[in-house]
């Protein structure tokens, strides 16, 4: 099997270590004079490599297959043959470039950029100039929002799944969960630990091959910025919107609203206040699950959404409460696209007007079923700088299908076939299930 993820990890040179760079422990050897010397050097290098791998792997919590299946937004695809599949389903577009005198190969189809991390010597003999170049690249990648992974072997399914855990810095590993336009990582499996990427810097091509143990090129992948945080932050608190998904107090909202909060308060449409408990969150898709101790009316969640481009949608929420007041607001619009910024398939693009405070609100279809969660709006300042124009009502909602994993174990109302009604009727039926979320 091989696996695809909504999370991308960039793979950096072996000479790079957590928190900075250092020279490789492999120093220059004398020229090989006979088979005995060759064997001794191989054995020495193998022992060093095993020690390094043990140190690098010590921080991993290997996930079982069952745990991997439970990770959100992850699909294990059928393995068609033995060995490494890699990018077999992707139509590559390679380009050879020279940046600062360093040859790199860019694959525009995947966003991967390849660069030589060590010398081409079998034993990875590292000169000082090569280390300095690696230091330069490492710093450059960090400045331009690349992430590093201190392991030159292609990750296994379990290891790649482990990278989805919260950001960690331990045991020689430098791992950053990041977002990307393609949201995929293609891995090997436990049968293919010796397979590597072969990069031809003369022709500008990349393919897999079984390499000797001491031959390493690392791929590096560019990323986009995380989800825009359209959160109302004033005097040490943030506010947004949430909605009930069970009859015993479970609430969905945006993760960024309650992130790092010490207290969370829920206000319903009648003005009643409740202390809420944070249960779990999914920062990648900006969704969190809360709970209050009360009987509640859940909204109908339409898992198998038939939302189409042009569909009418609306949301209920509490935008800019300190300016517009505490009354719940309804805003209306249409689905403009079935993907978000940079064609991110997790999102719907909508022209429903959203303001800070709308984040976390339900996106309803014409029957009053929830088909998404409002989460962000296109950054106007960045767009103005890049295009010279201000965007008009370019907003996004996470598709409800990407939120389902966080609801496991909770009894929710799902897929009820509701009748189309006027929006005025739908608002009256559902407004009591939409609440304000205040986090401090």
Coordinates of C-alpha atoms in Angstrom, one line a residue:
X1 CA 0.0 0.0 0.0
X2 CA 0.9 3.6 -0.3
X3 CA -0.7 6.6 1.3
X4 CA -1.7 10.2 0.5
X5 CA -2.2 12.9 3.1
X6 CA -3.6 16.4 3.5
X7 CA -0.3 17.3 5.0
X8 CA 3.1 17.7 3.3
X9 CA 6.4 17.3 4.9
X10 CA 9.5 18.6 3.2
X11 CA 12.5 16.3 3.2
X12 CA 15.9 18.1 3.7
X13 CA 19.5 17.0 3.4
X14 CA 20.9 14.4 5.8
X15 CA 23.6 16.9 6.9
X16 CA 20.9 19.1 8.4
X17 CA 19.9 18.4 12.0
X18 CA 17.1 19.7 14.3
X19 CA 17.4 23.4 15.1
X20 CA 20.3 24.0 12.7
X21 CA 23.1 22.4 10.6
X22 CA 26.2 20.5 11.3
X23 CA 28.7 18.6 9.3
X24 CA 28.0 14.9 8.6
X25 CA 29.6 12.4 10.9
X26 CA 30.9 10.8 7.8
X27 CA 34.4 12.4 7.1
X28 CA 36.6 11.9 4.1
X29 CA 38.2 8.5 3.9
X30 CA 41.5 7.6 2.3
X31 CA 41.3 6.3 -1.2
X32 CA 40.2 2.7 -1.4
X33 CA 43.2 0.4 -2.0
X34 CA 41.9 -3.1 -1.7
X35 CA 38.7 -5.1 -1.0
X36 CA 39.5 -5.4 2.7
X37 CA 39.7 -1.7 3.2
X38 CA 36.4 -1.4 1.2
X39 CA 34.7 -3.9 3.4
X40 CA 36.0 -2.2 6.6
X41 CA 34.8 1.2 5.4
X42 CA 31.4 -0.3 4.5
X43 CA 31.0 -1.9 7.9
X44 CA 32.1 1.3 9.7
X45 CA 29.7 3.4 7.7
X46 CA 26.9 0.9 8.1
X47 CA 27.4 0.9 11.9
X48 CA 27.4 4.7 11.9
X49 CA 24.3 4.8 9.8
X50 CA 22.4 2.3 12.0
X51 CA 23.3 4.4 15.1
X52 CA 22.1 7.5 13.3
X53 CA 18.9 5.9 12.2
X54 CA 18.2 4.6 15.7
X55 CA 18.7 8.1 17.1
X56 CA 16.6 9.7 14.4
X57 CA 13.8 7.2 14.9
X58 CA 13.7 7.3 18.7
X59 CA 11.2 10.1 18.7
X60 CA 8.7 8.4 16.5
X61 CA 5.5 7.0 17.9
X62 CA 4.7 4.4 15.2
X63 CA 1.0 4.2 14.6
X64 CA -0.9 1.0 14.0
X65 CA -2.8 0.5 10.8
X66 CA -6.0 1.0 12.8
X67 CA -4.8 4.3 14.2
X68 CA -3.7 5.4 10.7
X69 CA -7.2 4.6 9.4
X70 CA -8.6 6.9 12.1
X71 CA -6.5 9.8 11.1
X72 CA -8.6 12.5 9.4
X73 CA -8.5 13.1 5.7
X74 CA -6.3 10.1 4.9
X75 CA -6.8 7.4 2.4
X76 CA -4.8 4.3 1.9
X77 CA -4.7 3.5 -1.8
X78 CA -4.5 0.0 -3.2
X79 CA -0.9 -1.1 -4.0
X80 CA -0.8 -2.3 -7.6
X81 CA 2.6 -4.1 -7.4
X82 CA 5.4 -4.9 -5.1
X83 CA 7.7 -2.0 -4.3
X84 CA 7.6 1.7 -4.3
X85 CA 4.7 3.3 -6.3
X86 CA 5.6 6.9 -5.7
X87 CA 4.1 9.4 -8.1
X88 CA 2.9 6.8 -10.6
X89 CA -0.5 8.5 -11.0
X90 CA 0.9 12.0 -11.4
X91 CA 1.7 13.7 -14.8
X92 CA 5.1 15.3 -13.9
X93 CA 6.4 18.6 -15.3
X94 CA 10.1 18.8 -14.5
X95 CA 12.2 21.9 -15.0
X96 CA 16.0 22.3 -14.5
X97 CA 17.0 25.6 -12.9
X98 CA 20.2 27.0 -11.4
X99 CA 19.7 29.0 -8.2
X100 CA 22.7 30.7 -6.7
X101 CA 24.9 28.5 -8.7
X102 CA 23.2 25.3 -7.4
X103 CA 21.4 23.1 -9.9
X104 CA 17.8 22.2 -8.8
X105 CA 15.1 20.2 -10.4
X106 CA 11.5 21.5 -9.9
X107 CA 8.5 19.3 -10.4
X108 CA 5.6 21.7 -11.1
X109 CA 3.0 18.9 -10.9
X110 CA 3.8 18.1 -7.2
X111 CA 5.5 21.2 -5.9
X112 CA 8.7 19.2 -5.1
X113 CA 12.1 20.9 -5.6
X114 CA 15.1 18.6 -5.6
X115 CA 18.6 19.7 -4.7
X116 CA 21.9 17.9 -4.1
X117 CA 22.3 17.6 -0.3
X118 CA 25.7 15.8 -0.2
X119 CA 28.4 14.8 -2.6
X120 CA 27.8 12.0 -5.1
X121 CA 30.5 9.9 -3.4
X122 CA 29.3 6.5 -2.4
X123 CA 30.2 7.2 1.2
X124 CA 28.7 10.6 1.1
X125 CA 32.1 12.4 1.6
X126 CA 31.1 15.9 2.7
X127 CA 33.4 18.8 2.0
X128 CA 33.3 22.0 4.0
X129 CA 32.0 23.9 0.9
X130 CA 29.2 21.4 0.5
X131 CA 28.2 21.8 4.2
X132 CA 28.2 25.6 3.7
X133 CA 25.9 25.2 0.7
X134 CA 23.6 22.9 2.7
X135 CA 23.5 25.5 5.5
X136 CA 22.5 28.2 3.0
X137 CA 19.8 26.0 1.5
X138 CA 18.5 25.1 5.0
X139 CA 18.2 28.7 6.1
X140 CA 16.7 29.7 2.7
X141 CA 14.0 27.0 3.0
X142 CA 13.1 28.0 6.6
X143 CA 12.8 31.7 5.5
X144 CA 10.5 30.7 2.6
X145 CA 8.4 28.4 4.7
X146 CA 9.8 25.0 3.9
X147 CA 9.9 22.3 6.6
X148 CA 12.7 19.8 7.2
X149 CA 12.8 16.1 8.0
X150 CA 16.2 14.8 9.2
X151 CA 16.1 11.3 7.5
X152 CA 17.3 10.6 4.1
X153 CA 15.2 7.4 3.5
X154 CA 11.8 7.7 2.0
X155 CA 9.3 7.4 5.0
X156 CA 7.2 4.4 5.5
X157 CA 3.4 4.5 5.8
X158 CA 3.6 4.4 9.6
X159 CA 6.3 7.0 9.8
X160 CA 4.5 9.4 7.4
X161 CA 1.4 9.0 9.5
X162 CA 3.4 9.8 12.6
X163 CA 4.3 13.1 11.0
X164 CA 0.7 14.1 11.2
X165 CA 1.1 14.3 15.0
X166 CA 1.4 17.7 16.5
X167 CA 4.7 19.5 15.7
X168 CA 7.6 18.1 17.6
X169 CA 11.3 18.7 18.0
X170 CA 13.0 15.6 19.5
X171 CA 15.7 13.0 19.0
X172 CA 17.3 14.6 16.0
X173 CA 14.0 15.0 14.2
X174 CA 12.9 18.4 12.9
X175 CA 9.2 18.1 11.8
X176 CA 6.7 20.8 11.0
X177 CA 3.1 20.0 10.0
X178 CA 2.4 22.4 7.1
X179 CA -0.2 23.0 4.4
X180 CA 0.4 22.7 0.7
X181 CA -1.5 23.3 -2.4
X182 CA -1.5 19.6 -3.3
X183 CA -1.9 18.3 0.3
X184 CA -0.3 14.9 -0.4
X185 CA 2.8 13.0 0.6
X186 CA 3.6 9.8 -1.3
X187 CA 5.6 7.2 0.6
X188 CA 7.2 3.9 0.4
X189 CA 6.3 1.0 2.6
X190 CA 8.2 -1.4 4.9
X191 CA 9.3 -3.6 1.9
X192 CA 11.1 -0.8 0.1
X193 CA 13.4 0.8 2.6
X194 CA 16.3 0.7 0.1
X195 CA 14.5 2.5 -2.7
X196 CA 15.5 6.1 -3.2
X197 CA 14.7 8.9 -5.6
X198 CA 17.2 9.2 -8.4
X199 CA 17.7 12.8 -9.6
X200 CA 19.3 13.6 -12.9
X201 CA 20.5 17.2 -12.6
X202 CA 21.8 17.2 -16.2
X203 CA 18.5 16.2 -17.8
X204 CA 16.2 17.6 -15.1
X205 CA 14.4 14.4 -14.3
X206 CA 13.4 12.3 -11.2
X207 CA 12.6 8.7 -10.8
X208 CA 13.0 5.9 -8.3
X209 CA 15.7 3.3 -8.2
X210 CA 17.3 0.9 -5.7
X211 CA 20.3 2.7 -4.4
X212 CA 23.4 1.8 -2.4
X213 CA 23.0 2.6 1.3
X214 CA 25.2 5.7 1.2
X215 CA 23.7 7.7 -1.7
X216 CA 21.3 10.5 -0.8
X217 CA 19.3 13.2 -2.5
X218 CA 16.4 14.7 -0.7
X219 CA 13.2 16.2 -2.0
X220 CA 12.1 19.6 -0.7
X221 CA 8.5 20.7 -1.1
X222 CA 7.2 24.2 -1.0
X223 CA 4.1 25.1 1.0
X224 CA 1.4 27.7 1.3
X225 CA 0.5 29.7 4.3
X226 CA -1.9 28.2 6.9
X227 CA -5.6 29.0 6.9
X228 CA -6.4 32.6 7.3
X229 CA -7.4 33.4 10.8
X230 CA -10.4 35.6 10.6
X231 CA -10.8 35.8 14.3
X232 CA -12.1 38.7 16.4
X233 CA -9.3 39.4 18.9
X234 CA -9.8 42.2 21.4
X235 CA -8.5 42.7 24.9
X236 CA -7.3 39.1 25.3
X237 CA -10.3 37.2 23.9
X238 CA -11.6 35.9 20.6
X239 CA -15.1 35.3 19.5
X240 CA -16.7 33.3 16.8
X241 CA -19.6 31.1 16.0
X242 CA -20.5 27.4 16.7
X243 CA -23.4 25.1 16.3
X244 CA -24.9 22.0 18.0
X245 CA -24.2 18.6 16.4
X246 CA -25.8 16.4 19.1
X247 CA -28.7 16.6 21.6
X248 CA -26.4 16.5 24.6
X249 CA -24.3 19.6 24.1
X250 CA -21.6 18.9 21.5
X251 CA -20.6 22.0 19.5
X252 CA -18.5 22.4 16.3
X253 CA -16.5 25.6 15.7
X254 CA -13.3 26.7 14.2
X255 CA -10.1 25.5 15.8
X256 CA -8.4 28.9 15.6
X257 CA -11.1 30.5 17.8
X258 CA -10.4 28.2 20.8
X259 CA -6.7 27.5 20.2
X260 CA -4.7 28.0 23.4
X261 CA -7.8 29.2 25.3
X262 CA -8.0 28.7 29.0
X263 CA -11.8 29.4 29.3
X264 CA -14.5 29.0 26.7
X265 CA -18.0 30.4 27.1
X266 CA -21.0 29.7 24.9
X267 CA -23.9 32.2 24.5
X268 CA -27.1 31.0 22.9
X269 CA -29.7 33.1 21.1
X270 CA -31.7 33.6 24.3
X271 CA -28.7 35.1 26.1
X272 CA -27.9 32.1 28.3
X273 CA -24.3 31.4 29.0
X274 CA -22.5 28.1 29.5
X275 CA -19.0 27.0 30.3
X276 CA -17.7 24.8 27.5
X277 CA -15.1 22.0 27.5
X278 CA -12.6 21.6 24.7
X279 CA -12.7 17.9 23.6
X280 CA -10.5 17.7 20.5
X281 CA -9.4 19.7 17.5
X282 CA -8.1 19.3 13.9
X283 CA -5.9 22.3 13.2
X284 CA -5.3 21.2 9.6
X285 CA -9.0 21.7 8.7
X286 CA -9.6 24.4 11.4
X287 CA -12.3 22.6 13.3
X288 CA -12.8 21.9 17.0
X289 CA -15.3 20.0 19.1
X290 CA -16.6 21.5 22.3
X291 CA -19.2 20.4 24.8
X292 CA -21.6 22.0 27.3
X293 CA -23.8 20.3 29.9
X294 CA -27.2 20.9 28.4
X295 CA -29.9 19.3 26.2
X296 CA -29.5 20.8 22.8
X297 CA -31.1 20.7 19.3
X298 CA -28.6 19.5 16.7
X299 CA -28.5 20.6 13.1
X300 CA -28.8 18.1 10.3
X301 CA -25.4 17.3 8.7
X302 CA -25.5 16.4 5.1
X303 CA -22.4 14.1 4.7
X304 CA -23.0 13.3 1.1
X305 CA -23.4 16.8 -0.1
X306 CA -24.9 17.5 -3.5
X307 CA -23.7 21.1 -3.4
X308 CA -23.0 22.4 -6.9
X309 CA -21.4 25.5 -8.3
X310 CA -24.1 28.2 -8.2
X311 CA -26.0 26.6 -5.3
X312 CA -27.7 29.0 -2.9
X313 CA -26.3 28.9 0.6
X314 CA -26.5 30.9 3.8
X315 CA -25.0 31.1 7.2
X316 CA -25.9 32.3 10.7
X317 CA -23.4 33.9 13.0
X318 CA -22.2 36.7 15.3
X319 CA -19.9 38.9 13.2
X320 CA -18.2 41.9 14.8
X321 CA -20.4 41.6 17.9
X322 CA -18.9 44.6 19.6
X323 CA -19.8 46.8 16.6
X324 CA -22.9 45.2 15.1
X325 CA -24.4 44.0 18.4
X326 CA -25.1 40.5 19.8
X327 CA -28.1 39.7 17.7
X328 CA -27.5 36.7 15.4
X329 CA -27.0 37.7 11.8
X330 CA -28.0 35.9 8.6
X331 CA -26.0 36.3 5.4
X332 CA -26.7 34.8 2.0
X333 CA -24.9 33.9 -1.2
X334 CA -23.9 31.2 -3.6
X335 CA -21.2 28.6 -4.1
X336 CA -18.7 30.1 -6.5
X337 CA -16.3 27.2 -6.8
X338 CA -15.9 23.6 -5.4
X339 CA -12.3 24.3 -4.3
X340 CA -10.6 27.0 -2.3
X341 CA -7.4 29.0 -2.6
X342 CA -4.9 27.3 -4.9
X343 CA -7.5 24.7 -5.8
X344 CA -7.6 23.3 -2.3
X345 CA -10.3 20.6 -2.6
X346 CA -11.2 20.8 1.2
X347 CA -13.0 24.0 0.7
X348 CA -15.9 25.6 -1.0
X349 CA -15.5 29.2 -2.3
X350 CA -18.6 31.2 -1.4
X351 CA -19.7 34.8 -1.8
X352 CA -21.7 34.8 1.4
X353 CA -20.4 37.9 3.2
X354 CA -18.2 37.0 6.2
X355 CA -16.7 39.1 8.9
X356 CA -14.6 38.3 11.9
X357 CA -17.0 36.5 14.3
X358 CA -18.6 34.5 11.5
X359 CA -15.8 31.9 11.7
X360 CA -17.1 28.5 12.8
X361 CA -20.6 29.1 11.7
X362 CA -22.7 26.5 9.7
X363 CA -23.0 26.8 6.0
X364 CA -26.6 25.8 5.1
X365 CA -28.0 24.6 1.8
X366 CA -31.5 25.3 0.6
X367 CA -33.0 22.6 2.9
X368 CA -31.4 23.8 6.1
X369 CA -28.8 21.0 6.1
X370 CA -25.2 21.8 7.0
X371 CA -22.8 21.4 4.1
X372 CA -19.8 23.2 5.5
X373 CA -18.2 25.4 8.2
X374 CA -17.3 29.0 7.4
X375 CA -13.7 29.5 8.1
X376 CA -11.8 32.3 6.3
X377 CA -11.8 35.1 3.8
X378 CA -9.2 35.9 1.1
X379 CA -6.6 38.3 2.6
X380 CA -7.4 41.7 1.1
X381 CA -4.0 43.3 1.8
X382 CA -2.0 40.4 0.3
X383 CA -4.4 40.3 -2.7
X384 CA -4.1 44.1 -3.2
X385 CA -0.3 43.8 -3.2
X386 CA -0.2 40.9 -5.6
X387 CA -3.0 42.0 -8.0
X388 CA -3.5 45.7 -7.4
X389 CA -7.2 45.0 -6.7
X390 CA -9.3 44.3 -3.6
X391 CA -11.2 41.0 -3.6
X392 CA -14.9 41.2 -3.4
X393 CA -16.7 38.6 -1.2
X394 CA -14.1 35.8 -1.7
X395 CA -14.7 33.6 1.3
X396 CA -14.3 29.9 2.1
X397 CA -16.0 27.1 4.0
X398 CA -14.6 23.7 4.9
X399 CA -16.6 21.0 3.3
X400 CA -18.5 19.0 5.8
X401 CA -17.0 15.7 4.6
X402 CA -13.6 16.7 5.9
X403 CA -15.0 17.3 9.3
X404 CA -16.7 13.9 9.8
X405 CA -13.6 12.2 11.5
X406 CA -13.9 14.6 14.5
X407 CA -17.5 13.5 15.1
X408 CA -16.7 9.8 15.5
X409 CA -18.3 8.4 18.6
X410 CA -21.0 11.1 18.8
X411 CA -24.6 10.6 17.9
X412 CA -25.5 13.2 15.3
X413 CA -28.4 13.9 13.0
X414 CA -27.1 13.0 9.5
X415 CA -28.4 12.8 6.0
X416 CA -32.0 13.5 6.7
X417 CA -33.8 14.3 3.5
X418 CA -35.3 17.7 4.2
X419 CA -37.7 19.7 2.0
X420 CA -36.7 22.9 0.3
X421 CA -38.1 25.9 2.1
X422 CA -37.9 29.7 2.1
X423 CA -34.8 30.9 3.8
X424 CA -37.0 32.8 6.3
X425 CA -38.5 29.5 7.5
X426 CA -35.1 27.8 7.6
X427 CA -33.6 30.5 9.8
X428 CA -36.5 30.2 12.3
X429 CA -36.0 26.4 12.5
X430 CA -32.2 26.5 13.0
X431 CA -31.3 29.8 14.7
X432 CA -31.5 28.3 18.2
X433 CA -28.9 25.7 17.3
X434 CA -26.3 28.4 16.4
X435 CA -24.3 29.9 19.3
X436 CA -21.6 32.5 20.0
X437 CA -18.2 31.1 21.1
X438 CA -16.0 33.3 23.4
X439 CA -12.5 32.1 24.2
X440 CA -10.1 33.7 26.6

